[in-house]
mmCIF file of C-alpha atoms in Angstrom:
data_model
loop_
_atom_site.group_PDB
_atom_site.id
_atom_site.type_symbol
_atom_site.label_atom_id
_atom_site.label_comp_id
_atom_site.label_asym_id
_atom_site.label_seq_id
_atom_site.Cartn_x
_atom_site.Cartn_y
_atom_site.Cartn_z
ATOM 1 C CA UNK A 1130 17.037 7.047 -5.740
ATOM 2 C CA UNK A 1131 16.245 6.278 -2.164
ATOM 3 C CA UNK A 1132 17.830 3.193 -0.510
ATOM 4 C CA UNK A 1133 17.994 1.459 2.959
ATOM 5 C CA UNK A 1134 20.089 -0.640 3.907
ATOM 6 C CA UNK A 1135 20.153 -2.892 6.718
ATOM 7 C CA UNK A 1136 22.740 -4.689 9.287
ATOM 8 C CA UNK A 1137 23.524 -6.620 12.122
ATOM 9 C CA UNK A 1138 21.734 -9.557 12.276
ATOM 10 C CA UNK A 1139 22.702 -12.994 13.413
ATOM 11 C CA UNK A 1140 22.108 -15.757 15.197
ATOM 12 C CA UNK A 1141 22.138 -15.379 18.587
ATOM 13 C CA UNK A 1142 21.224 -17.631 21.534
ATOM 14 C CA UNK A 1143 17.751 -16.799 23.767
ATOM 15 C CA UNK A 1144 18.275 -13.633 26.452
ATOM 16 C CA UNK A 1145 21.157 -12.164 24.326
ATOM 17 C CA UNK A 1146 21.147 -8.495 22.671
ATOM 18 C CA UNK A 1147 21.938 -7.471 18.975
ATOM 19 C CA UNK A 1148 21.596 -3.842 17.742
ATOM 20 C CA UNK A 1149 20.505 -3.545 14.109
ATOM 21 C CA UNK A 1150 21.305 -0.570 11.808
ATOM 22 C CA UNK A 1151 19.865 0.817 8.868
ATOM 23 C CA UNK A 1152 21.948 3.461 6.661
ATOM 24 C CA UNK A 1153 19.766 5.653 4.270
ATOM 25 C CA UNK A 1154 20.474 7.666 1.132
ATOM 26 C CA UNK A 1155 18.513 9.651 -1.758
ATOM 27 C CA UNK A 1156 15.663 11.295 0.510
ATOM 28 C CA UNK A 1157 15.784 14.093 3.466
ATOM 29 C CA UNK A 1158 16.353 11.406 6.276
ATOM 30 C CA UNK A 1159 15.418 14.288 8.968
ATOM 31 C CA UNK A 1160 12.423 15.211 7.869
ATOM 32 C CA UNK A 1161 10.721 11.301 7.631
ATOM 33 C CA UNK A 1162 9.343 9.132 10.447
ATOM 34 C CA UNK A 1163 11.032 5.578 10.413
ATOM 35 C CA UNK A 1164 9.859 2.107 11.340
ATOM 36 C CA UNK A 1165 11.164 -1.344 12.070
ATOM 37 C CA UNK A 1166 8.942 -4.054 10.384
ATOM 38 C CA UNK A 1167 9.671 -7.845 10.646
ATOM 39 C CA UNK A 1168 8.416 -10.893 8.980
ATOM 40 C CA UNK A 1169 8.524 -14.203 10.426
ATOM 41 C CA UNK A 1170 9.866 -16.863 7.731
ATOM 42 C CA UNK A 1171 6.740 -17.882 5.964
ATOM 43 C CA UNK A 1172 4.539 -15.854 7.443
ATOM 44 C CA UNK A 1173 3.014 -12.391 7.590
ATOM 45 C CA UNK A 1174 4.312 -8.744 8.678
ATOM 46 C CA UNK A 1175 4.847 -7.449 11.914
ATOM 47 C CA UNK A 1176 5.259 -3.699 12.383
ATOM 48 C CA UNK A 1177 7.523 -3.282 15.381
ATOM 49 C CA UNK A 1178 8.595 0.274 16.228
ATOM 50 C CA UNK A 1179 8.455 3.856 14.620
ATOM 51 C CA UNK A 1180 10.306 6.949 15.740
ATOM 52 C CA UNK A 1181 9.527 10.351 14.618
ATOM 53 C CA UNK A 1182 11.817 12.672 12.346
ATOM 54 C CA UNK A 1183 13.318 14.307 14.970
ATOM 55 C CA UNK A 1184 13.267 11.214 17.445
ATOM 56 C CA UNK A 1185 11.000 13.100 19.932
ATOM 57 C CA UNK A 1186 8.184 10.589 19.574
ATOM 58 C CA UNK A 1187 8.843 6.792 19.645
ATOM 59 C CA UNK A 1188 6.628 3.448 19.744
ATOM 60 C CA UNK A 1189 6.791 -0.310 19.913
ATOM 61 C CA UNK A 1190 4.516 -3.143 19.539
ATOM 62 C CA UNK A 1191 3.132 -4.852 22.763
ATOM 63 C CA UNK A 1192 5.371 -7.907 22.053
ATOM 64 C CA UNK A 1193 8.777 -6.147 22.099
ATOM 65 C CA UNK A 1194 7.915 -2.873 24.518
ATOM 66 C CA UNK A 1195 10.416 -3.157 27.208
ATOM 67 C CA UNK A 1196 13.058 -5.178 25.564
ATOM 68 C CA UNK A 1197 13.397 -3.461 22.029
ATOM 69 C CA UNK A 1198 14.927 0.483 21.824
ATOM 70 C CA UNK A 1199 14.647 2.410 18.577
ATOM 71 C CA UNK A 1200 17.071 5.239 17.747
ATOM 72 C CA UNK A 1201 18.093 7.491 14.900
ATOM 73 C CA UNK A 1202 21.064 9.757 14.128
ATOM 74 C CA UNK A 1203 20.009 11.993 11.438
ATOM 75 C CA UNK A 1204 23.593 13.782 10.869
ATOM 76 C CA UNK A 1205 24.634 10.050 9.789
ATOM 77 C CA UNK A 1206 21.669 9.450 8.441
ATOM 78 C CA UNK A 1207 21.120 6.094 10.287
ATOM 79 C CA UNK A 1208 18.285 4.152 12.367
ATOM 80 C CA UNK A 1209 19.288 1.488 14.924
ATOM 81 C CA UNK A 1210 16.714 -1.128 16.929
ATOM 82 C CA UNK A 1211 18.775 -2.506 19.984
ATOM 83 C CA UNK A 1212 17.171 -6.008 20.871
ATOM 84 C CA UNK A 1213 17.391 -7.036 24.345
ATOM 85 C CA UNK A 1214 16.454 -10.234 26.005
ATOM 86 C CA UNK A 1215 15.873 -11.857 22.845
ATOM 87 C CA UNK A 1216 13.554 -14.715 22.312
ATOM 88 C CA UNK A 1217 12.981 -17.366 19.925
ATOM 89 C CA UNK A 1218 9.526 -15.864 18.578
ATOM 90 C CA UNK A 1219 12.140 -12.140 18.072
ATOM 91 C CA UNK A 1220 13.471 -14.755 14.878
ATOM 92 C CA UNK A 1221 12.754 -12.717 11.668
ATOM 93 C CA UNK A 1222 13.721 -10.973 9.023
ATOM 94 C CA UNK A 1223 14.133 -7.172 10.002
ATOM 95 C CA UNK A 1224 13.078 -4.432 7.496
ATOM 96 C CA UNK A 1225 13.773 -0.539 7.999
ATOM 97 C CA UNK A 1226 11.276 1.214 6.285
ATOM 98 C CA UNK A 1227 10.921 4.686 5.551
ATOM 99 C CA UNK A 1228 7.041 6.425 5.859
ATOM 100 C CA UNK A 1229 5.696 7.683 2.922
ATOM 101 C CA UNK A 1230 5.134 11.607 3.807
ATOM 102 C CA UNK A 1231 7.408 13.856 5.365
ATOM 103 C CA UNK A 1232 6.833 15.296 8.889
ATOM 104 C CA UNK A 1233 3.647 12.816 9.687
ATOM 105 C CA UNK A 1234 2.847 9.253 9.592
ATOM 106 C CA UNK A 1235 1.274 7.244 7.062
ATOM 107 C CA UNK A 1236 2.538 3.987 6.830
ATOM 108 C CA UNK A 1237 5.548 2.716 4.775
ATOM 109 C CA UNK A 1238 6.916 3.747 1.629
ATOM 110 C CA UNK A 1239 10.674 2.548 0.765
ATOM 111 C CA UNK A 1240 11.969 -0.514 2.352
ATOM 112 C CA UNK A 1241 15.098 -2.516 2.710
ATOM 113 C CA UNK A 1242 15.960 -6.002 2.016
ATOM 114 C CA UNK A 1243 16.451 -6.661 5.517
ATOM 115 C CA UNK A 1244 18.840 -8.255 8.307
ATOM 116 C CA UNK A 1245 17.723 -11.892 9.538
ATOM 117 C CA UNK A 1246 17.724 -12.193 13.352
ATOM 118 C CA UNK A 1247 17.887 -15.664 14.230
ATOM 119 C CA UNK A 1248 17.453 -16.654 17.991
ATOM 120 C CA UNK A 1249 18.247 -20.188 18.944
ATOM 121 C CA UNK A 1250 20.518 -22.212 21.442
ATOM 122 C CA UNK B 281 -2.917 -4.298 18.654
ATOM 123 C CA UNK B 282 -4.294 -7.697 17.288
ATOM 124 C CA UNK B 283 -3.688 -7.865 13.491
ATOM 125 C CA UNK B 284 -6.466 -6.940 10.965
ATOM 126 C CA UNK B 285 -8.457 -9.663 9.637
ATOM 127 C CA UNK B 286 -7.783 -10.397 5.650
ATOM 128 C CA UNK B 287 -9.210 -13.641 3.800
ATOM 129 C CA UNK B 288 -6.398 -16.333 3.217
ATOM 130 C CA UNK B 289 -6.422 -16.328 -0.171
ATOM 131 C CA UNK B 290 -8.681 -15.234 -3.105
ATOM 132 C CA UNK B 291 -8.308 -15.790 -6.711
ATOM 133 C CA UNK B 292 -9.500 -15.032 -10.441
ATOM 134 C CA UNK B 293 -8.716 -15.528 -13.992
ATOM 135 C CA UNK B 294 -7.006 -13.050 -16.261
ATOM 136 C CA UNK B 295 -8.892 -9.660 -16.697
ATOM 137 C CA UNK B 296 -11.227 -10.133 -13.711
ATOM 138 C CA UNK B 297 -11.233 -8.037 -10.750
ATOM 139 C CA UNK B 298 -10.740 -9.618 -7.303
ATOM 140 C CA UNK B 299 -11.459 -7.456 -3.677
ATOM 141 C CA UNK B 300 -9.505 -8.226 -0.971
ATOM 142 C CA UNK B 301 -11.245 -7.167 2.518
ATOM 143 C CA UNK B 302 -9.205 -5.833 5.712
ATOM 144 C CA UNK B 303 -11.469 -5.563 8.736
ATOM 145 C CA UNK B 304 -10.065 -3.937 11.837
ATOM 146 C CA UNK B 305 -12.003 -1.982 14.595
ATOM 147 C CA UNK B 306 -12.734 1.882 15.625
ATOM 148 C CA UNK B 307 -9.432 2.239 17.065
ATOM 149 C CA UNK B 308 -7.544 1.435 13.908
ATOM 150 C CA UNK B 309 -9.082 1.251 10.295
ATOM 151 C CA UNK B 310 -12.420 3.076 11.653
ATOM 152 C CA UNK B 311 -10.916 5.692 13.498
ATOM 153 C CA UNK B 312 -8.009 6.878 10.496
ATOM 154 C CA UNK B 313 -7.885 7.307 6.902
ATOM 155 C CA UNK B 314 -3.940 5.817 6.979
ATOM 156 C CA UNK B 315 -5.035 2.382 5.467
ATOM 157 C CA UNK B 316 -2.176 1.235 3.525
ATOM 158 C CA UNK B 317 -1.808 -1.618 1.068
ATOM 159 C CA UNK B 318 1.279 -3.660 0.200
ATOM 160 C CA UNK B 319 2.230 -6.665 -2.394
ATOM 161 C CA UNK B 320 4.949 -8.788 -1.835
ATOM 162 C CA UNK B 321 6.302 -11.088 -4.155
ATOM 163 C CA UNK B 322 7.964 -14.335 -2.598
ATOM 164 C CA UNK B 323 12.015 -13.341 -1.692
ATOM 165 C CA UNK B 324 11.422 -9.784 -2.056
ATOM 166 C CA UNK B 325 10.435 -7.069 -0.107
ATOM 167 C CA UNK B 326 6.769 -5.561 0.656
ATOM 168 C CA UNK B 327 5.960 -2.698 -2.175
ATOM 169 C CA UNK B 328 3.584 -0.029 -1.242
ATOM 170 C CA UNK B 329 0.480 -0.009 -3.968
ATOM 171 C CA UNK B 330 -2.170 1.869 -2.127
ATOM 172 C CA UNK B 331 -1.948 4.770 1.080
ATOM 173 C CA UNK B 332 -4.257 6.696 2.859
ATOM 174 C CA UNK B 333 -7.070 4.811 1.639
ATOM 175 C CA UNK B 334 -7.422 5.656 -1.804
ATOM 176 C CA UNK B 335 -3.931 7.135 -3.062
ATOM 177 C CA UNK B 336 -1.538 4.970 -5.601
ATOM 178 C CA UNK B 337 1.954 5.947 -5.375
ATOM 179 C CA UNK B 338 3.651 7.198 -8.923
ATOM 180 C CA UNK B 339 4.181 3.986 -10.630
ATOM 181 C CA UNK B 340 1.405 1.672 -9.529
ATOM 182 C CA UNK B 341 -1.035 1.163 -12.533
ATOM 183 C CA UNK B 342 -4.809 2.342 -11.472
ATOM 184 C CA UNK B 343 -5.735 -1.290 -11.798
ATOM 185 C CA UNK B 344 -5.750 -1.114 -7.907
ATOM 186 C CA UNK B 345 -7.600 0.959 -6.233
ATOM 187 C CA UNK B 346 -9.022 1.210 -2.356
ATOM 188 C CA UNK B 347 -11.934 2.290 -0.175
ATOM 189 C CA UNK B 348 -12.926 1.998 3.294
ATOM 190 C CA UNK B 349 -16.452 1.967 4.926
ATOM 191 C CA UNK B 350 -16.309 1.785 8.520
ATOM 192 C CA UNK B 351 -14.183 -0.458 10.268
ATOM 193 C CA UNK B 352 -13.281 -2.338 6.790
ATOM 194 C CA UNK B 353 -10.995 -1.313 3.974
ATOM 195 C CA UNK B 354 -10.546 -3.023 0.792
ATOM 196 C CA UNK B 355 -8.737 -3.338 -2.330
ATOM 197 C CA UNK B 356 -10.075 -3.935 -5.465
ATOM 198 C CA UNK B 357 -7.476 -5.280 -8.465
ATOM 199 C CA UNK B 358 -8.924 -4.830 -12.005
ATOM 200 C CA UNK B 359 -7.943 -6.688 -14.738
ATOM 201 C CA UNK B 360 -6.158 -9.237 -13.376
ATOM 202 C CA UNK B 361 -2.808 -10.019 -14.686
ATOM 203 C CA UNK B 362 -0.176 -12.706 -14.267
ATOM 204 C CA UNK B 363 2.171 -10.692 -12.522
ATOM 205 C CA UNK B 364 -0.383 -9.764 -10.003
ATOM 206 C CA UNK B 365 -0.181 -13.060 -8.554
ATOM 207 C CA UNK B 366 1.489 -12.680 -4.856
ATOM 208 C CA UNK B 367 0.864 -11.843 -1.095
ATOM 209 C CA UNK B 368 -0.798 -8.731 -0.202
ATOM 210 C CA UNK B 369 -1.180 -7.007 3.277
ATOM 211 C CA UNK B 370 -3.144 -4.104 4.443
ATOM 212 C CA UNK B 371 -1.875 -2.039 7.265
ATOM 213 C CA UNK B 372 -3.682 0.710 9.477
ATOM 214 C CA UNK B 373 -2.245 3.648 11.211
ATOM 215 C CA UNK B 374 -3.772 2.907 15.509
ATOM 216 C CA UNK B 375 -2.830 5.965 16.962
ATOM 217 C CA UNK B 376 0.469 7.277 19.110
ATOM 218 C CA UNK B 377 2.606 6.629 16.316
ATOM 219 C CA UNK B 378 1.596 2.608 16.205
ATOM 220 C CA UNK B 379 0.440 0.448 13.333
ATOM 221 C CA UNK B 380 -0.890 -2.511 12.730
ATOM 222 C CA UNK B 381 -1.187 -5.327 9.625
ATOM 223 C CA UNK B 382 -3.359 -7.323 8.100
ATOM 224 C CA UNK B 383 -2.997 -11.349 8.192
ATOM 225 C CA UNK B 384 -2.070 -11.328 4.676
ATOM 226 C CA UNK B 385 -3.998 -12.661 1.649
ATOM 227 C CA UNK B 386 -2.439 -14.895 -1.194
ATOM 228 C CA UNK B 387 -3.667 -13.717 -4.717
ATOM 229 C CA UNK B 388 -3.911 -16.428 -7.316
ATOM 230 C CA UNK B 389 -4.263 -15.586 -10.477
ATOM 231 C CA UNK B 390 -6.084 -18.972 -12.487
#
């Protein structure tokens, strides 16, 4: 069974940093692109970042480019998102998601339950 | 990276069909056959129901179907059931490992 478990969320004041983690099991982690997707309470989904299966390609939404950094450790089966210079509009539930097809990018297959990031003074 | 446009809400009676549109641009929906659809019930994580425009993951009923024409993709739910009442999102690959989501459609079963 595919499982993704996010952690690291919390309440932080504007300008501070957080590091989100996602640990996975049940699939060949090193062969899938991985993504972070966020959802503002009561609102829609927003794609945040993608990292290729080997970490050689990364991409970010314009809204987080230059502030967030995605990374992965295939040996530990872990995905990370470093959030710097946080703003109130970064407040959201952050989901870790697995791509649908290995060695490719097609969309978002399995999802974790999310970790809540709240940016407020 | 502008959000794809979906109707805010659609509704139908049990057994009827509803169709949700998802309009993007020639840079996303129009350029790639990597449109996917997600169902989200309140308090739950999204669930993949359609990928690559028309493909269904195993376990998803064939009442759910997808299509695409030009810059607009569509999700059709046939034989509407009470459990289909949820929010639905489309998403499209937009090149260079980037994606964009739609604005969400709330489906109400009357």
